[in-house]
XYZ file of C-alpha atoms in Angstrom:
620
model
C 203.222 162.374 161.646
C 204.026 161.604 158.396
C 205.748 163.312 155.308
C 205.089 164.381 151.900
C 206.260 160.373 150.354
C 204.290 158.550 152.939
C 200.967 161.101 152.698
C 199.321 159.634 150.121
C 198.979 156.260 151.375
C 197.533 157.650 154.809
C 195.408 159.530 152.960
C 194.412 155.772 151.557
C 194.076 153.953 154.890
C 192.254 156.376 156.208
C 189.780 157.160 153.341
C 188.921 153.052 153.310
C 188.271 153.444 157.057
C 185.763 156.298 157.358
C 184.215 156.072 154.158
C 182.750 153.038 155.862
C 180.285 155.318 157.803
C 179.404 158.064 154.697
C 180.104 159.871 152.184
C 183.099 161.959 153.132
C 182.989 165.540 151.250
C 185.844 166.988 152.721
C 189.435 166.567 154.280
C 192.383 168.390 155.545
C 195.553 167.292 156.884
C 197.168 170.339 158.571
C 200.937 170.547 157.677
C 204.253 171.963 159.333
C 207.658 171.908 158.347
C 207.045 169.213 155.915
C 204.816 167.048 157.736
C 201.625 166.247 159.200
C 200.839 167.066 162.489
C 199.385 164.194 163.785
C 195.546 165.004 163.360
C 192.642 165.534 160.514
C 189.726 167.133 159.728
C 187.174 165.249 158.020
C 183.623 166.473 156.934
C 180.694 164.373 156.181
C 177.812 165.136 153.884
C 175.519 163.638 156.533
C 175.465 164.199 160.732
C 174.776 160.830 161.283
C 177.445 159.137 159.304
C 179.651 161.863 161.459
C 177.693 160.238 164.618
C 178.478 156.876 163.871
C 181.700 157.099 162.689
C 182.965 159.177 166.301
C 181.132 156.392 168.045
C 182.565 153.311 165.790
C 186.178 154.625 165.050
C 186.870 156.366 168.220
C 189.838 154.185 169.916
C 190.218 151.992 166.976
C 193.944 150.238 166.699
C 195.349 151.194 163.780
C 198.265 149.120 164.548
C 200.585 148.098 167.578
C 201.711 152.105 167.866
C 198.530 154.137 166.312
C 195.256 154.652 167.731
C 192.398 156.848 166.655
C 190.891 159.533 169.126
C 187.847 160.873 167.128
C 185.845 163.872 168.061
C 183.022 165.786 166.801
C 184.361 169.619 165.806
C 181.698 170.948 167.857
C 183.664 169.188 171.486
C 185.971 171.795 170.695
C 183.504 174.663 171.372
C 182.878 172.859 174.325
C 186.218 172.757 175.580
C 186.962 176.541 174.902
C 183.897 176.809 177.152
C 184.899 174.857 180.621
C 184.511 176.690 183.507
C 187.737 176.560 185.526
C 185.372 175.786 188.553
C 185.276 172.036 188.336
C 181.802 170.565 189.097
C 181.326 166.671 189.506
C 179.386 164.726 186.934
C 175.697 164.399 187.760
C 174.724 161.259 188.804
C 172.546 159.429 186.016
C 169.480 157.888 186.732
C 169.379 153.740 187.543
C 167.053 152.008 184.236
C 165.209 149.178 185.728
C 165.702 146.786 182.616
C 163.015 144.490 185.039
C 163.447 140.577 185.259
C 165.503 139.413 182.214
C 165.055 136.376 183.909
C 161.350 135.825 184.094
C 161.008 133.604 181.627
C 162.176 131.123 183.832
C 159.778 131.457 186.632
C 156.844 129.987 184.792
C 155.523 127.597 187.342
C 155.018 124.763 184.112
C 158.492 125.460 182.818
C 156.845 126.016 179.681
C 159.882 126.340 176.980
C 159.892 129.552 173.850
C 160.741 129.954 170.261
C 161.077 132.053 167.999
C 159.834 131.644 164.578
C 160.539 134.532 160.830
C 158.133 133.616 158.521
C 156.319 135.621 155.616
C 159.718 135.587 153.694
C 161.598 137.389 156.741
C 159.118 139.933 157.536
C 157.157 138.909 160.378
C 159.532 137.621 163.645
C 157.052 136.191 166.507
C 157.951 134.208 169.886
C 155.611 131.545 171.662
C 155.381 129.668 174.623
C 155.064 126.243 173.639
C 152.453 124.885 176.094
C 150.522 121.456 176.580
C 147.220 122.515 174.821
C 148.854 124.272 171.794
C 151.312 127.443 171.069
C 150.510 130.708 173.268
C 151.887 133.662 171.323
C 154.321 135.844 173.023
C 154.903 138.424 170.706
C 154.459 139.463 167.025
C 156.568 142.320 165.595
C 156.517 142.996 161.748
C 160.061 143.976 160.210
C 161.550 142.979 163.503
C 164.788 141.750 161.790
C 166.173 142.008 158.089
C 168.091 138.507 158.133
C 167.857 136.209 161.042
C 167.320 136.139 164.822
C 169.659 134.484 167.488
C 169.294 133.912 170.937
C 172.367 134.117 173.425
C 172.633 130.961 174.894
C 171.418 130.883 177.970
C 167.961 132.544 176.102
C 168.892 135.820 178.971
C 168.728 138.059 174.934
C 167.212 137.989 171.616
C 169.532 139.194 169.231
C 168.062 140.804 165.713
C 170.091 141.802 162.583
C 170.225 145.311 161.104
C 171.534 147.198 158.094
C 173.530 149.041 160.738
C 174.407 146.572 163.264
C 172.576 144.464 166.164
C 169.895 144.890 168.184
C 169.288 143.126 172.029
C 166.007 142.174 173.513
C 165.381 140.929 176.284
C 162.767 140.580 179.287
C 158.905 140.002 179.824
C 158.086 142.663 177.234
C 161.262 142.017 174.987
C 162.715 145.825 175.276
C 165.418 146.695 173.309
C 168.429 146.659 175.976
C 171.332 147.451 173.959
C 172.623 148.253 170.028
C 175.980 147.697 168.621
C 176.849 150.119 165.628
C 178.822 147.679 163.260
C 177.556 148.257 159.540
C 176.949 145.614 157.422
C 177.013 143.310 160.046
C 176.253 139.510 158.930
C 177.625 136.913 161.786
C 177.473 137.516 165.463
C 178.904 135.141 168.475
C 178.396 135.178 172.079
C 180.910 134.363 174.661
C 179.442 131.821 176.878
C 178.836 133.479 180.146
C 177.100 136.218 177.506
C 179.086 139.225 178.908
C 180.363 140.068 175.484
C 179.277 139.957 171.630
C 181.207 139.228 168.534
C 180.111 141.214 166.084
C 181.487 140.610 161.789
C 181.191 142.729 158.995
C 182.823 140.815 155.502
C 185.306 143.118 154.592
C 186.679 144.205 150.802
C 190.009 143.738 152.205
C 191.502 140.881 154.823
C 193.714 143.353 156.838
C 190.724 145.956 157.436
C 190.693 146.221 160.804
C 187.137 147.178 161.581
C 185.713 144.213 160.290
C 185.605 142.004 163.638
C 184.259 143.602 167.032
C 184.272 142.633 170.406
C 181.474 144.341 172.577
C 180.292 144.426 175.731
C 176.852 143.390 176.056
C 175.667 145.366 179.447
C 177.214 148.486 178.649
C 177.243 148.221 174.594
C 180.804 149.717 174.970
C 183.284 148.547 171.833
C 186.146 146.116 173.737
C 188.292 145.641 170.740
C 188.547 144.861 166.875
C 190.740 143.434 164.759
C 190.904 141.982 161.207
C 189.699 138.691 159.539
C 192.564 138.052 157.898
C 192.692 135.086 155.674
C 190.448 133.117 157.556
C 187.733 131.484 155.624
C 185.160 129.971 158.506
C 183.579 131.423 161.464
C 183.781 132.435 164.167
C 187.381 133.562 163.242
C 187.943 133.225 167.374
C 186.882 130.509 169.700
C 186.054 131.125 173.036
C 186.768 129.055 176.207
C 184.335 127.446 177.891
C 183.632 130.370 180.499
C 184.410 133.352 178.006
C 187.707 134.212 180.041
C 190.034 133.208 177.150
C 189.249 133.500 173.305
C 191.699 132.578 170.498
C 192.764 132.464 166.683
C 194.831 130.915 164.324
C 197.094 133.434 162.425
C 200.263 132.288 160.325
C 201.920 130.565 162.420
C 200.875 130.884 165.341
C 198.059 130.500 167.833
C 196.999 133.636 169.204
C 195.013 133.654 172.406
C 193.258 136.658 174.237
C 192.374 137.090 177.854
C 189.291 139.020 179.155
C 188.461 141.145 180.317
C 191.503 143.167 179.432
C 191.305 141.637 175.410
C 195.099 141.788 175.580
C 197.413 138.986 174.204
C 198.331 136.728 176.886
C 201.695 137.164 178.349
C 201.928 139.496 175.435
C 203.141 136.781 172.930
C 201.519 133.886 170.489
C 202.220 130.017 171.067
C 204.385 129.559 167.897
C 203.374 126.330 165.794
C 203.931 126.380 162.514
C 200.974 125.449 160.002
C 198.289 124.502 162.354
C 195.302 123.750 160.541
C 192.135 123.531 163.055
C 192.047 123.762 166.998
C 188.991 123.627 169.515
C 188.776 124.235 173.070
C 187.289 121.962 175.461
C 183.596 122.883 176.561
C 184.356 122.355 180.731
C 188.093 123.010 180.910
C 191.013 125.806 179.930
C 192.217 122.909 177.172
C 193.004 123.289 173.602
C 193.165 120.528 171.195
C 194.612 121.331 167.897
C 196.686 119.793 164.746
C 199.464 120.661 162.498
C 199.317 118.255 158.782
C 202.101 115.949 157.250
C 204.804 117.948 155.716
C 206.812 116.189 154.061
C 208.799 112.613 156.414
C 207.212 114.925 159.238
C 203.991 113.217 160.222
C 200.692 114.999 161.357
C 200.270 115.642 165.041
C 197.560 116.091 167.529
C 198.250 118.389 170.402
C 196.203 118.713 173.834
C 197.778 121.927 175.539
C 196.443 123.585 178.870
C 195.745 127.243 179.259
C 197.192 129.555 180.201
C 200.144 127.542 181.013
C 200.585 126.448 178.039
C 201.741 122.909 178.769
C 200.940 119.968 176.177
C 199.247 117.370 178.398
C 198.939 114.816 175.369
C 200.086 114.102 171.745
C 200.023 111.726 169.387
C 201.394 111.102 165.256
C 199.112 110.842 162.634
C 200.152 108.933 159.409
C 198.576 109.295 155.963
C 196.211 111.965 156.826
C 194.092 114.000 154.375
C 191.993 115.645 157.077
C 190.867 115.782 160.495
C 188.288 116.608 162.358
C 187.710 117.022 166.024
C 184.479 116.570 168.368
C 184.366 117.018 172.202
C 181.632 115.567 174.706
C 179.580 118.380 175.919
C 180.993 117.474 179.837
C 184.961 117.412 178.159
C 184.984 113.732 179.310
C 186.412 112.441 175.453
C 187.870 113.694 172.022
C 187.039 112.020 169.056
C 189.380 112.947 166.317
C 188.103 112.096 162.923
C 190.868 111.109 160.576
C 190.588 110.829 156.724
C 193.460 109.080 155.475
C 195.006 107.440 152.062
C 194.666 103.878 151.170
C 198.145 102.810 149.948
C 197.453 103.787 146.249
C 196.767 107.220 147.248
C 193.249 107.057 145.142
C 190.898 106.461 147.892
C 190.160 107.583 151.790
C 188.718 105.918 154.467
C 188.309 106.936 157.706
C 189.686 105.957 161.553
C 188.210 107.668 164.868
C 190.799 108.647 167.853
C 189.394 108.668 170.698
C 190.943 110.479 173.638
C 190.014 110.012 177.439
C 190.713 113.619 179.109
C 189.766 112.440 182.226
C 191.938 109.554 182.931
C 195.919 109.795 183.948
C 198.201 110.568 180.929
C 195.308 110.633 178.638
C 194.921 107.247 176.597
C 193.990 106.746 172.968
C 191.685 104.362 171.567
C 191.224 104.173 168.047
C 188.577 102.590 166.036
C 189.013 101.717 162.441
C 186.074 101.744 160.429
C 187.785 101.074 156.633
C 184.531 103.020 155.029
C 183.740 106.649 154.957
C 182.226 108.892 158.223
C 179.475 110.719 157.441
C 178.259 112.164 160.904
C 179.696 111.357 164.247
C 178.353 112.531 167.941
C 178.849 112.018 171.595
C 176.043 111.652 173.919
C 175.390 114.697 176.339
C 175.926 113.504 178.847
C 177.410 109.805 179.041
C 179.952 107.546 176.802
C 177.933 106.562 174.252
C 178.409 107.960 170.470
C 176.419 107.384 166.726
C 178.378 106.685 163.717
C 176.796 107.290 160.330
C 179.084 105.214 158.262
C 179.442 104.154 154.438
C 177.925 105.393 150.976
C 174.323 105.511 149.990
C 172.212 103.420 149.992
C 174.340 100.790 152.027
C 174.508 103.746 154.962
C 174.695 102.529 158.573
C 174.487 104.160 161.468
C 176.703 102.416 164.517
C 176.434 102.755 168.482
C 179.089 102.142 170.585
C 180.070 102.776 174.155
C 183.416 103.415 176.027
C 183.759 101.202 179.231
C 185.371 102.910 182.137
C 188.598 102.668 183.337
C 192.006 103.042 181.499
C 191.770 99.440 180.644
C 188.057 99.655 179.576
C 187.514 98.493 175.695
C 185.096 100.949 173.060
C 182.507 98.324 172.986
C 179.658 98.224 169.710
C 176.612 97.972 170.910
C 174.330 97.569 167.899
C 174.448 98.227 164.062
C 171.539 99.729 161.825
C 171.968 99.147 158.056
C 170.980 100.289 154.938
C 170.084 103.595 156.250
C 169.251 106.501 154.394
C 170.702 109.074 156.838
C 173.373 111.928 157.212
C 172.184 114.080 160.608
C 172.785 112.716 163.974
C 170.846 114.859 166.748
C 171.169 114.020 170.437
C 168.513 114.693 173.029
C 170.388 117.440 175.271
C 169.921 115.224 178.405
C 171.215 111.893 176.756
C 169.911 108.553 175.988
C 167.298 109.488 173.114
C 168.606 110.188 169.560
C 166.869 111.282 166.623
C 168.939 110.007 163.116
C 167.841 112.236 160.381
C 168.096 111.980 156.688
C 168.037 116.142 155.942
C 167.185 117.684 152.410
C 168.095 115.363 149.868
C 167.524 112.162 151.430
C 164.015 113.601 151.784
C 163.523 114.117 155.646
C 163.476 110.327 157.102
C 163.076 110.553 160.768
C 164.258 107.664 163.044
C 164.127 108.057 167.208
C 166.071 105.512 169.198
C 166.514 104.793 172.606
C 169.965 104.064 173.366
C 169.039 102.574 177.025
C 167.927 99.247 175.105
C 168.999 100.019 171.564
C 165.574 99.994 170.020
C 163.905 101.883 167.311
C 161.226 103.543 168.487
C 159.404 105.459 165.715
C 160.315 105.548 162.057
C 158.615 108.306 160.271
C 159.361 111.534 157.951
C 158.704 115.249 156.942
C 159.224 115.432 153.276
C 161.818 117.780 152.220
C 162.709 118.600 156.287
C 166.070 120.847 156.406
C 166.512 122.093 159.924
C 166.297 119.783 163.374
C 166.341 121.350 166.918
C 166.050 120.040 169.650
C 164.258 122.137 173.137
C 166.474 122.185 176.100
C 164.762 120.237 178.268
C 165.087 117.509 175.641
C 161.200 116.365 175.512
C 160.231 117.957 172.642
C 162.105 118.364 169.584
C 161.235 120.152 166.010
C 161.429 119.068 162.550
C 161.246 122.323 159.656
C 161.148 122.949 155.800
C 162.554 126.442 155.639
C 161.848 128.800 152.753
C 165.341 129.319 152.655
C 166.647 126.293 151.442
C 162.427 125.262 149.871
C 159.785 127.488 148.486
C 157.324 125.268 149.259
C 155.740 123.188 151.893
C 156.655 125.133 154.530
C 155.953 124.000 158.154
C 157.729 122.958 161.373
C 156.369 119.561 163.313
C 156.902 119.286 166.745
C 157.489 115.808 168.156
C 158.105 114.234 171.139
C 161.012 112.621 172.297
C 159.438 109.187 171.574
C 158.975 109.784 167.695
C 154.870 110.846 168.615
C 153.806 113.703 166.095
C 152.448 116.584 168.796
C 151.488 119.420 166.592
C 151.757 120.389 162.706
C 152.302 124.376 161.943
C 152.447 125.751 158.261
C 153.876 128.807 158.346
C 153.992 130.579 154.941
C 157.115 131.423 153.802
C 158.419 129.770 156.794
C 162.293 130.808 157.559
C 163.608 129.995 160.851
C 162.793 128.445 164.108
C 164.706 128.175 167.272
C 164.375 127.091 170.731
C 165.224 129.455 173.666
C 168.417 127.937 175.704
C 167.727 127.936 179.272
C 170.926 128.292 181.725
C 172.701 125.750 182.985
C 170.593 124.228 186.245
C 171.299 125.040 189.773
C 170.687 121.686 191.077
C 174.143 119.586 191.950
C 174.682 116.170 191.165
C 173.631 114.510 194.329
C 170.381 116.389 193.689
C 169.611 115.294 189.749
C 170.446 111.699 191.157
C 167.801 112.058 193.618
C 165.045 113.226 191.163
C 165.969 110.310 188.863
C 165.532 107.684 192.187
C 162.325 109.205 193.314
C 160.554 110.114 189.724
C 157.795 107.437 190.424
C 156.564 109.869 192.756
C 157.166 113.115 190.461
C 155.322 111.438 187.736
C 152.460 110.824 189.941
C 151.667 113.947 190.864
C 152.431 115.014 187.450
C 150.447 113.224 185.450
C 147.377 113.869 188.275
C 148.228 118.022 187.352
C 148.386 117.291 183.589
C 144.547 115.406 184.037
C 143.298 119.015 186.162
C 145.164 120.858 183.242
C 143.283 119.031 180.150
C 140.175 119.334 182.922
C 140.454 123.115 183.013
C 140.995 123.510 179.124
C 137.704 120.964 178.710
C 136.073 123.579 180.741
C 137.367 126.477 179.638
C 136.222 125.159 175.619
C 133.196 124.610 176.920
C 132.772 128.157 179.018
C 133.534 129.958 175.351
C 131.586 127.960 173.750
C 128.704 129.113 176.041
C 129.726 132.667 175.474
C 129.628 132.701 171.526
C 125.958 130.918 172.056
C 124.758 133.627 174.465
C 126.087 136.133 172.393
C 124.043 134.546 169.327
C 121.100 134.485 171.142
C 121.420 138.219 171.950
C 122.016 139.551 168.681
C 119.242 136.815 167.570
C 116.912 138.369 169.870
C 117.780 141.961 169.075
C 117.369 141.442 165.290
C 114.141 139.726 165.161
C 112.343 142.594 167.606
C 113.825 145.120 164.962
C 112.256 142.812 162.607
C 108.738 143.120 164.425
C 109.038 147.006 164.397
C 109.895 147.671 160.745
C 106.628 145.183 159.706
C 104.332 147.700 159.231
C 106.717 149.972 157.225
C 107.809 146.875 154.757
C 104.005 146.100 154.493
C 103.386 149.772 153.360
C 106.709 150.080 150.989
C 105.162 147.151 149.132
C 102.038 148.555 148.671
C 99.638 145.961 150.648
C 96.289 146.542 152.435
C 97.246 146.525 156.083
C 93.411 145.465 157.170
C 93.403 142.570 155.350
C 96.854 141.080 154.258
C 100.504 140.531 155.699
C 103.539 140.550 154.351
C 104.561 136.867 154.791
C 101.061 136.174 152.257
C 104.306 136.954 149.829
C 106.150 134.332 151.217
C 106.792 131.251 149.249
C 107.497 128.039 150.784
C 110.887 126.307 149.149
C 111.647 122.498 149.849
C 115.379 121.824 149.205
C 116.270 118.295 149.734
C 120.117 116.590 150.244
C 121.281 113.347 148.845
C 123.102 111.544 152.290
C 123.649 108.088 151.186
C 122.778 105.121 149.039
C 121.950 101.919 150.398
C 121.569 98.920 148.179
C 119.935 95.701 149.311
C 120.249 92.012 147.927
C 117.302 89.989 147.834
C 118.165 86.209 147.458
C 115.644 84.245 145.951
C 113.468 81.975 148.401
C 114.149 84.505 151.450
């Protein structure tokens, strides 16, 4: 409840907040002694703006002490209608959304994507199998900006004028929509229970412009505003989606699920933090806080939610940082751009922090040039530098020996280099080095078991690499996006072999479905790696049946188009036959004595094939 001084600037926060949804043609604020009484009538000029907004703003947070109830006029009717005999809710009816799984239980673990092409307007999904593409799906108009899978491939997530879209199962049926207008970025949690949905707002505090969902029951969790942040996602989640945090001011603000309250009700205070990440296999945040002033920059490692620092370390002379995890949270590489002496020029040094080992140690490798890409192996110790300034680019391999004691180790160097992409094989040991859009799509493929170059090739004018999940194949694109023309993805294999060449026209996006993480333990993947010999045998004997079956199967359609010739063949000459006599009468001939085909002249056309020249010495 407000009075007469403060009216007019609820009348402002709320107009910016429903207008949102339609064109509002009416309001009244109901009045007594002086002041509001707590609720409003609005009126829209449309019933579904009125839908959306009771479904969008109903238990939005205004702030710490305010939140909206919104109701359609007509629940009032309703309620003057109860009986005062109370009767329980009727139980609704179980929807089978089938096997959102079944993708998985293709017997050749054949992997999907998803390709927009035709300038946005046609969205289709294959199965990428041995012989060629198998198409899934086509939809027209499917999307109006991009597609994204969740990422363990379970949904297909499309983009609307009026929010998002899931699909999901054999048949891709639309599971679930999230009303969010506008809506332009989305983020899953990892264990995909709940969607992130972001709307750019006109103003940083509007509250409405960030939404958390949940994905099974489309209900809205929470929402808050961007504020001043200028990247995204505005939050990061923890590596099983129970935690999710943001920097604001300063502070460090971190969320719990699946309450989405602040935990233990207060932010970790640390004044002018700049960047933070969390680990991808542990409750662990690694953030840091510049120079200011004889203060020097810091690096912080703090568990959650305890929130004890586990490591830290001083930074000198630093213009920037940036930090990269391994995907198993073994190591932290913290890339550090700092000032030469004179202040004119950077170069850059690499920390490298071992999480797994007792009081954390530091490494730190000084490379006096600029980074241009860095990345950690999957699944192992290894990491790719791209180092220097074109055209004198090199791209660096080292490894980190075990043990606290153990030294980072170079393994090989690779110069004059034009690259600026590093992309790692999700299972380790291959590496494709790419030089992306201006360098003018140089492909290199390395195998980092005995540091040697396998192929060296290149797809002019290639913006966009992505690798499959199993890591055997992986796909090269020119998107219309970023180039009108020669549009196309190649996919190769692991090895650097060209496998198949698509143009697409108008050729947007492609992406590989994720698959989930794999059931198999440890002890198990170890095994497989002892005893593939024997895998690849029997293999490599079903890939021969497989080529063996599509040989045949060619060879059966190509029997079937023949036999169908032949039929129509047959069919049109005895039609032939039967009209003869009427063609010999239409053109006036003497059906005693002369036929048709006495008409008939005889036409010899002749083809040049070749030109052979001889030499005749003399004497021979």
């Amino acid at each position: 409840m407000v009075g007469p001084d403060r009216l007019e600037k609820l009348k402002n926060v709320i107009r910016k907040i429903f207008n949102k949804f339609g064109k509002v043609v009416s309001e009244f604020y109901p009045e007594e002694d002086g002041q509001t009484k707590g609720f409003i009538f609005l009126e829209y000029s449309n019933p579904k703006d009125a839908a959306q907004a009771i479904k969008t703003a109903n238990g939005y947070q205004l702030d710490k002490k305010h939140i909206f109830d919104v109701s359609a006029f007509s629940d009032f009717e309703i309620c003057k209608t109860v009986s005062e005999d109370w009767m329980p809710p009727e139980k609704q009816p179980y929807i089978d959304r089938g096997n959102l799984k079944s993708w998985l239980l293709d017997k050749d673990c054949n992997d999907h994507y998803s390709v927009i092409y035709a300038g946005g307007q046609q969205v289709a999904v294959f199965q990428n199998k041995r012989n060629g593409p198998e198409l899934l799906t086509l939809r027209p108009g499917w999307t109006e900006t991009c597609v994204q899978w969740s990422p363990h491939g379970t949904y297909l997530a499309t983009f609307h004028q009026k929010g998002i879209a899931l699909w999901g199962g054999a048949e891709f049926t639309r599971l679930q929509k999230f009303n969010h207008s506008g809506v332009q970025l989305i983020d899953f949690s990892p264990c995909e229970r709940y969607l992130v949905t972001y709307t750019p707002p006109l103003d940083p505090n509007d509250p409405m412009s960030i939404v958390f969902w949940d994905v099974r029951t489309g209900a809205k969790k929470r929402a808050f505003a961007p504020g001043e942040s200028a990247q995204w996602p505005v939050f990061k989640w923890g590596h099983k989606g129970n935690y999710f945090a943001r920097i604001g001011g300063n502070s460090l603000s971190v969320y719990e699920t699946p309450g989405f309250g602040l935990l233990e009700k207060k932010s970790i205070k640390v004044s002018n933090m700049k960047d933070f990440t969390w680990s991808p296999s542990d409750n662990l945040i690694a953030y840091w806080v510049p120079e200011d002033k004889d203060t020097p920059a810091r690096l912080v490692m703090m568990e959650i939610p305890s929130r004890q620092e586990r490591r830290s370390k001083n930074l000198f002379n630093v213009a920037s940082c940036r930090m990269y995890w391994q995907k198993n949270g073994d190591f932290l590489a913290v890339k550090v751009e700092r000032y030469t002496k004179s202040k004119k020029a950077l170069f850059s040094t690499l920390e490298l922090f071992r999480t797994r080992m007792k009081d954390i140690p530091v490494d730190t490798l000084d490379l006096k040039e600029p980074i241009i890409d860095f990345d950690w192996e999957p699944n192992g110790s290894k990491f790719v530098v791209l180092h220097g300034e074109s055209p004198h680019i090199s791209a660096s391999f080292y490894d980190i020996e075990e043990g606290s004691l153990g030294k980072v180790v170079r393994l090989k160097t690779f110069e004059k280099k034009q690259l600026n992409s590093i992309f790692w094989s999700p299972t380790g040991q291959f590496v494709l080095l790419a030089g992306l859009k201006s360098f003018s799509g140089v492909l290199e493929f390395y195998d980092t078991g005995d540091m040697t170059l396998m192929n060296s090739c290149e797809h002019f004018m290639a913006s966009d690499v992505e690798w499959d999940p199993t890591g055997r194949y992986v796909t090269t694109s020119v998107s219309w996006w970023g180039h009108k023309v020669d549009n196309a993805f190649n996919i190769w294999s692991f090895q650097g072999r060209l496998l198949q060449t698509q143009a697409m026209d108008q050729l947007c996006q492609f992406l590989w479905r994720p698959k989930p993480p794999s059931l198999l333990s440890d002890e198990d993947i170890k095994d497989l790696k002892k005893n593939f010999k024997k895998y690849q045998k029997m293999f490599e004997a079903e890939d021969i049946m497989k080529d063996t079956e599509a040989s045949k199967e060619i060879l059966e359609k190509r029997r079937n188009l023949f036999k169908e010739f032949s039929e129509i063949r047959k069919e049109l000459n005895a039609a032939y036959k039967d009209y003869k006599p009427t063609r010999i009468q239409l053109r006036g001939l003497d059906t005693d004595s002369l036929d048709e085909d006495t008409d008939i002249e005889e036409e010899t056309i002749e083809f040049f094939i070749k030109e052979e020249t001889e030499v005749i010495e003399e004497g021979e």
